[in-house]
Coordinates of C-alpha atoms in Angstrom, one line a residue:
X1 CA 74.6 197.4 -8.7
X2 CA 72.7 195.2 -11.1
X3 CA 68.9 195.1 -10.6
X4 CA 67.0 192.0 -11.4
X5 CA 63.8 192.6 -13.4
X6 CA 60.8 190.5 -14.4
X7 CA 58.9 191.5 -17.6
X8 CA 55.1 191.0 -17.2
X9 CA 53.6 190.4 -20.7
X10 CA 55.1 190.5 -24.1
X11 CA 52.5 192.4 -26.2
X12 CA 52.9 195.7 -28.1
X13 CA 54.7 197.4 -25.2
X14 CA 56.1 194.4 -23.4
X15 CA 58.3 193.2 -26.3
X16 CA 60.0 196.6 -26.4
X17 CA 60.5 196.6 -22.7
X18 CA 62.4 193.3 -23.0
X19 CA 64.7 194.9 -25.6
X20 CA 65.1 197.9 -23.3
X21 CA 66.0 195.7 -20.3
X22 CA 68.5 193.8 -22.4
X23 CA 70.1 197.2 -23.5
X24 CA 70.7 198.4 -20.0
X25 CA 74.0 197.2 -18.4
X26 CA 72.5 197.9 -14.9
X27 CA 69.5 195.6 -15.4
X28 CA 69.2 191.8 -15.6
X29 CA 66.2 190.1 -17.1
X30 CA 65.3 187.5 -14.4
X31 CA 62.0 186.2 -15.9
X32 CA 59.1 186.8 -18.2
X33 CA 55.4 186.2 -17.6
X34 CA 53.0 185.5 -20.4
X35 CA 49.3 184.9 -20.6
X36 CA 49.3 183.0 -23.9
X37 CA 50.0 179.2 -23.4
X38 CA 51.6 179.2 -26.8
X39 CA 54.4 181.5 -25.6
X40 CA 55.3 179.4 -22.5
X41 CA 58.8 178.0 -22.8
X42 CA 59.9 180.3 -25.6
X43 CA 62.9 182.5 -25.2
X44 CA 62.4 186.2 -24.3
X45 CA 64.6 187.3 -27.1
X46 CA 62.5 185.4 -29.6
X47 CA 59.3 186.9 -28.2
X48 CA 60.8 190.4 -28.4
X49 CA 61.9 189.9 -32.0
X50 CA 65.5 190.5 -31.2
X51 CA 66.9 187.9 -33.5
X52 CA 68.8 186.2 -30.7
X53 CA 68.1 184.4 -27.5
X54 CA 68.5 186.0 -24.1
X55 CA 68.6 182.7 -22.1
X56 CA 65.3 183.4 -20.3
X57 CA 62.2 181.4 -21.0
X58 CA 58.7 182.7 -20.6
X59 CA 56.3 181.2 -18.1
X60 CA 52.7 181.7 -16.9
X61 CA 53.6 180.7 -13.3
X62 CA 53.4 184.0 -11.5
X63 CA 54.2 182.4 -8.1
X64 CA 57.5 181.0 -9.5
X65 CA 58.5 184.5 -10.8
X66 CA 57.7 186.2 -7.5
X67 CA 59.7 183.5 -5.7
X68 CA 62.7 184.7 -7.6
X69 CA 62.5 187.9 -5.5
X70 CA 63.2 190.3 -8.3
X71 CA 63.9 193.9 -7.5
X72 CA 61.2 195.1 -9.9
X73 CA 58.5 194.0 -12.3
X74 CA 57.9 195.9 -15.5
X75 CA 54.1 195.4 -15.9
X76 CA 52.8 196.1 -19.4
X77 CA 49.7 193.8 -19.5
X78 CA 46.7 195.6 -21.0
X79 CA 44.2 196.8 -18.4
X80 CA 41.7 198.8 -20.4
X81 CA 39.1 196.0 -20.4
X82 CA 40.4 194.2 -17.3
X83 CA 40.9 196.9 -14.7
X84 CA 40.0 194.8 -11.6
X85 CA 42.3 191.9 -12.7
X86 CA 45.1 194.3 -13.3
X87 CA 44.7 195.9 -9.9
X88 CA 44.7 192.4 -8.4
X89 CA 47.9 191.6 -10.2
X90 CA 49.6 194.8 -8.9
X91 CA 48.5 194.2 -5.4
X92 CA 49.8 190.6 -5.5
X93 CA 53.2 191.8 -6.8
X94 CA 53.5 194.6 -4.3
X95 CA 52.5 192.4 -1.4
X96 CA 55.3 190.0 -2.3
X97 CA 57.7 192.9 -1.7
X98 CA 58.5 193.6 -5.4
X99 CA 58.5 197.1 -6.9
X100 CA 56.5 197.8 -10.0
X101 CA 56.8 200.2 -13.0
X102 CA 53.6 199.9 -15.0
X103 CA 51.9 201.3 -18.1
X104 CA 48.5 200.6 -16.6
X105 CA 45.9 201.2 -15.3
X106 CA 46.6 204.7 -16.4
X107 CA 44.5 206.5 -13.8
X108 CA 47.0 205.4 -11.1
X109 CA 49.6 207.8 -12.5
X110 CA 48.0 210.6 -10.3
X111 CA 44.8 209.1 -8.9
X112 CA 43.9 211.6 -6.1
X113 CA 40.7 213.5 -7.0
X114 CA 40.2 211.3 -10.1
X115 CA 39.2 207.8 -8.9
X116 CA 37.5 206.6 -5.7
X117 CA 39.7 205.4 -2.8
X118 CA 38.1 202.0 -3.1
X119 CA 40.4 201.5 -6.2
X120 CA 43.6 203.0 -4.7
X121 CA 43.5 202.0 -1.0
X122 CA 44.2 198.3 -1.8
X123 CA 47.2 199.4 -3.8
X124 CA 48.5 201.6 -1.1
X125 CA 47.9 198.9 1.6
X126 CA 49.7 196.3 -0.5
X127 CA 52.6 198.6 -1.1
X128 CA 52.9 199.3 2.7
X129 CA 52.6 195.6 3.5
X130 CA 55.3 194.6 1.1
X131 CA 57.5 197.7 1.5
X132 CA 57.4 198.2 -2.2
X133 CA 56.6 201.0 -4.7
X134 CA 54.4 201.3 -7.8
X135 CA 54.9 203.9 -10.5
X136 CA 52.5 204.1 -13.5
X137 CA 53.6 206.1 -16.5
X138 CA 54.5 205.9 -20.2
X139 CA 54.4 208.4 -23.0
X140 CA 50.7 209.3 -22.8
X141 CA 49.6 209.4 -20.0
X142 CA 53.2 210.0 -19.0
X143 CA 56.3 211.9 -20.2
X144 CA 54.5 213.8 -23.0
X145 CA 52.1 215.4 -20.5
X146 CA 53.9 215.5 -17.2
X147 CA 57.7 216.3 -17.3
X148 CA 57.8 217.6 -20.8
X149 CA 55.2 220.4 -20.3
X150 CA 56.3 221.1 -16.7
X151 CA 59.9 221.7 -17.8
X152 CA 58.7 224.0 -20.5
X153 CA 56.8 226.1 -18.0
X154 CA 60.1 226.8 -16.2
X155 CA 60.9 229.5 -18.8
X156 CA 57.6 231.3 -18.5
X157 CA 56.8 234.7 -16.9
X158 CA 53.0 234.1 -16.9
X159 CA 51.0 231.0 -17.7
X160 CA 47.4 231.2 -18.9
X161 CA 47.0 227.7 -20.3
X162 CA 49.1 224.6 -20.7
X163 CA 47.8 222.3 -23.5
X164 CA 49.2 218.8 -24.2
X165 CA 48.3 217.2 -27.5
X166 CA 48.7 213.8 -29.1
X167 CA 48.4 214.1 -32.9
X168 CA 48.7 210.7 -34.5
X169 CA 47.6 208.5 -37.3
X170 CA 46.6 205.2 -35.6
X171 CA 46.1 203.2 -38.7
X172 CA 49.4 201.3 -38.2
X173 CA 48.6 200.5 -34.6
X174 CA 47.7 196.9 -35.1
X175 CA 45.4 196.3 -32.1
X176 CA 41.8 195.6 -33.0
X177 CA 40.5 195.5 -29.5
X178 CA 41.8 199.0 -28.8
X179 CA 40.9 200.6 -32.1
X180 CA 37.5 198.9 -32.7
X181 CA 36.1 197.8 -29.4
X182 CA 37.4 200.5 -27.0
X183 CA 37.9 203.6 -29.3
X184 CA 34.9 202.8 -31.6
X185 CA 36.6 203.1 -35.0
X186 CA 34.7 201.4 -37.7
X187 CA 31.4 201.6 -35.8
X188 CA 28.4 203.8 -36.6
X189 CA 28.7 207.4 -35.2
X190 CA 25.5 207.0 -33.2
X191 CA 27.1 204.2 -31.2
X192 CA 29.1 205.2 -28.2
X193 CA 32.2 203.0 -27.6
X194 CA 33.6 202.3 -24.2
X195 CA 36.0 205.2 -24.4
X196 CA 33.3 207.8 -24.9
X197 CA 30.9 206.6 -22.2
X198 CA 30.3 209.4 -19.7
X199 CA 33.2 209.8 -17.4
X200 CA 35.6 207.3 -19.1
X201 CA 37.8 210.0 -20.7
X202 CA 38.1 211.7 -17.4
X203 CA 38.9 208.4 -15.7
X204 CA 41.7 207.8 -18.2
X205 CA 43.2 211.2 -18.6
X206 CA 41.8 213.3 -15.7
X207 CA 44.9 212.4 -13.8
X208 CA 47.0 214.2 -16.5
X209 CA 45.4 217.6 -16.0
X210 CA 45.3 217.3 -12.2
X211 CA 49.0 216.3 -12.1
X212 CA 49.9 219.2 -14.3
X213 CA 48.0 221.6 -12.0
X214 CA 49.6 220.1 -8.9
X215 CA 53.0 220.5 -10.6
X216 CA 52.2 224.2 -11.1
X217 CA 51.0 224.6 -7.5
X218 CA 47.2 225.0 -8.1
X219 CA 44.1 222.9 -7.5
X220 CA 41.6 222.7 -10.3
X221 CA 38.0 223.7 -9.8
X222 CA 36.6 221.0 -12.1
X223 CA 37.4 218.7 -15.0
X224 CA 35.3 218.7 -18.2
X225 CA 35.4 216.5 -21.3
X226 CA 34.3 216.9 -24.9
X227 CA 34.8 215.0 -28.1
X228 CA 34.1 215.0 -31.9
X229 CA 34.1 212.2 -34.4
X230 CA 34.3 212.1 -38.2
X231 CA 33.1 209.5 -40.6
X232 CA 35.0 207.6 -43.3
X233 CA 34.4 209.2 -46.7
X234 CA 34.7 205.8 -48.3
X235 CA 35.5 202.2 -47.2
X236 CA 39.2 201.6 -46.6
X237 CA 41.5 199.0 -44.9
X238 CA 43.9 199.3 -42.0
X239 CA 46.0 196.4 -40.6
X240 CA 43.4 195.8 -37.8
X241 CA 40.4 195.6 -40.2
X242 CA 37.9 197.3 -42.5
X243 CA 36.6 200.8 -41.9
X244 CA 33.3 201.0 -43.7
X245 CA 32.1 204.2 -45.4
X246 CA 30.2 206.4 -42.9
X247 CA 31.6 204.8 -39.8
X248 CA 34.0 206.4 -37.3
X249 CA 37.4 207.1 -38.8
X250 CA 38.7 210.1 -36.8
X251 CA 38.4 211.2 -33.2
X252 CA 39.2 214.4 -31.4
X253 CA 38.7 214.8 -27.6
X254 CA 39.7 217.2 -24.8
X255 CA 40.0 216.8 -21.1
X256 CA 39.8 220.4 -19.7
X257 CA 41.1 221.2 -16.2
X258 CA 39.1 224.4 -15.3
X259 CA 40.4 227.2 -13.1
X260 CA 38.4 230.4 -12.6
X261 CA 35.9 229.4 -15.3
X262 CA 38.6 229.0 -18.0
X263 CA 40.6 226.0 -19.2
X264 CA 44.0 226.0 -17.5
X265 CA 45.4 222.5 -18.1
X266 CA 44.2 220.7 -21.2
X267 CA 44.8 217.2 -22.6
X268 CA 43.8 216.9 -26.3
X269 CA 44.0 213.9 -28.6
X270 CA 43.7 214.1 -32.4
X271 CA 43.5 210.6 -33.7
X272 CA 43.1 209.8 -37.4
X273 CA 43.1 206.6 -39.4
X274 CA 44.0 208.6 -42.6
X275 CA 46.0 211.8 -42.8
X276 CA 43.4 213.5 -45.0
X277 CA 40.6 213.3 -42.3
X278 CA 39.8 216.4 -40.3
X279 CA 41.9 218.8 -42.3
X280 CA 40.9 221.7 -40.0
X281 CA 42.0 219.8 -36.9
X282 CA 45.5 220.3 -35.5
X283 CA 48.1 218.8 -37.9
X284 CA 51.2 216.9 -36.8
X285 CA 54.8 217.8 -37.4
X286 CA 56.1 214.9 -39.6
X287 CA 54.3 211.6 -39.3
X288 CA 52.9 212.4 -35.8
X289 CA 53.8 212.9 -32.2
X290 CA 53.2 215.1 -29.2
X291 CA 52.9 218.9 -28.8
X292 CA 52.9 221.2 -25.8
X293 CA 51.4 224.7 -26.2
X294 CA 51.9 227.1 -23.3
X295 CA 49.8 230.3 -23.6
X296 CA 51.0 233.2 -21.5
X297 CA 54.1 235.4 -21.6
X298 CA 55.8 234.4 -23.7
X299 CA 53.8 231.8 -25.8
X300 CA 55.6 228.5 -26.6
X301 CA 54.9 225.6 -28.9
X302 CA 57.1 222.5 -28.4
X303 CA 56.8 219.5 -30.9
X304 CA 58.1 216.1 -30.1
X305 CA 58.4 214.1 -33.3
X306 CA 58.6 210.3 -33.2
X307 CA 59.9 207.8 -35.7
X308 CA 61.0 204.2 -35.1
X309 CA 63.9 202.8 -37.0
X310 CA 61.3 200.8 -38.9
X311 CA 59.9 204.1 -40.3
X312 CA 56.7 203.9 -38.2
X313 CA 55.8 206.6 -35.7
X314 CA 53.5 204.2 -33.7
X315 CA 56.5 201.9 -33.1
X316 CA 58.3 204.9 -31.6
X317 CA 55.4 205.6 -29.3
X318 CA 55.3 202.0 -28.1
X319 CA 59.0 202.0 -27.5
X320 CA 58.8 205.4 -25.7
X321 CA 56.2 203.9 -23.3
X322 CA 58.4 200.9 -22.6
X323 CA 61.6 202.9 -22.1
X324 CA 59.9 205.4 -19.8
X325 CA 59.3 202.5 -17.5
X326 CA 62.5 200.6 -17.9
X327 CA 64.7 203.7 -17.5
X328 CA 62.9 204.5 -14.2
X329 CA 63.4 201.1 -12.6
X330 CA 66.4 202.2 -10.5
X331 CA 64.6 205.3 -9.2
X332 CA 61.5 203.4 -8.3
X333 CA 63.5 200.7 -6.5
X334 CA 65.3 203.5 -4.5
X335 CA 62.1 205.4 -3.6
X336 CA 60.1 205.1 -0.4
X337 CA 57.3 202.5 -0.5
X338 CA 54.0 203.6 -1.8
X339 CA 52.0 204.7 -4.9
X340 CA 54.3 207.2 -6.7
X341 CA 53.6 209.9 -9.2
X342 CA 55.7 211.7 -11.7
X343 CA 56.2 214.5 -9.2
X344 CA 57.8 212.1 -6.7
X345 CA 60.8 210.9 -8.7
X346 CA 64.1 212.5 -9.5
X347 CA 65.1 213.2 -13.1
X348 CA 64.9 209.9 -15.0
X349 CA 67.3 209.9 -18.0
X350 CA 68.9 207.4 -20.4
X351 CA 72.0 207.3 -18.2
X352 CA 74.1 204.4 -19.1
X353 CA 72.7 204.1 -22.7
X354 CA 75.2 206.3 -24.5
X355 CA 78.0 204.0 -25.7
X356 CA 81.4 204.7 -27.1

């Protein structure tokens, strides 16, 4: 059975989702929503950079798209600086009886114990009203710190700590709002950006360590956060702008899920704008990617290297986020209505993508 899908946004992740939908024989692109008036009326294939048209034109008319009664919406609109608006969008779609796979808001991937019910109850009520499901995931938060580490723990005798790392050079990630405004790169070290305000790291990634713990059958005692920043040794340029000497150019943070006074489930990010920064910090395998370290009996280290066909690891990360969602459409459509987590779905694979 072919499922009809609407793509919601055509930004860094959305354009890869369009390509992914077009690549799956069991999915049909039914519509595309855009916020930019300049994109209205343009073909989805053009917006995705595919080099050919798909016969679906973009619109900013949400009602018209929901009236198509698609089976699922792939929602990739940025929510970091518009959480309430994103939640309203999701409630609207769910109430219309349309399932959603979404890359944001990230705290919805496993919200219990992380965010107040005032943020999640409307989502659950909308899902019940519409008889639809919502699943929030991606690469991180998502596959790199839910199924990947949990599968690795299946070959353990004893587990003392599970640590999930993202080790990436973000210099080629061309998104000024995220890099400069939210993460604080290029700003004086004494200024705290949005990401490093008290509690924000836990809001964004606390769900990761709590879901890991739940997958291992334990409940954490508490969640702690810590971070470290490094200055630029001299002024240099990245695609998103100028990093002045002495301003923030590298960031390392941890979200620690504590159990019995010790870190048990840890999410760590090591983010550089140049590979020579923080030489004593964890180093990537290749250009960058994700790492899972399980300490116990035995000890394991699993590296997930990423590289797009364009030679950029950040392209691979964006595509991984998109395809984690697109490849889960059928499973989410088949699931019981509600707010789903990674622990609720069966194994999601690239079934149907291997061609003769």
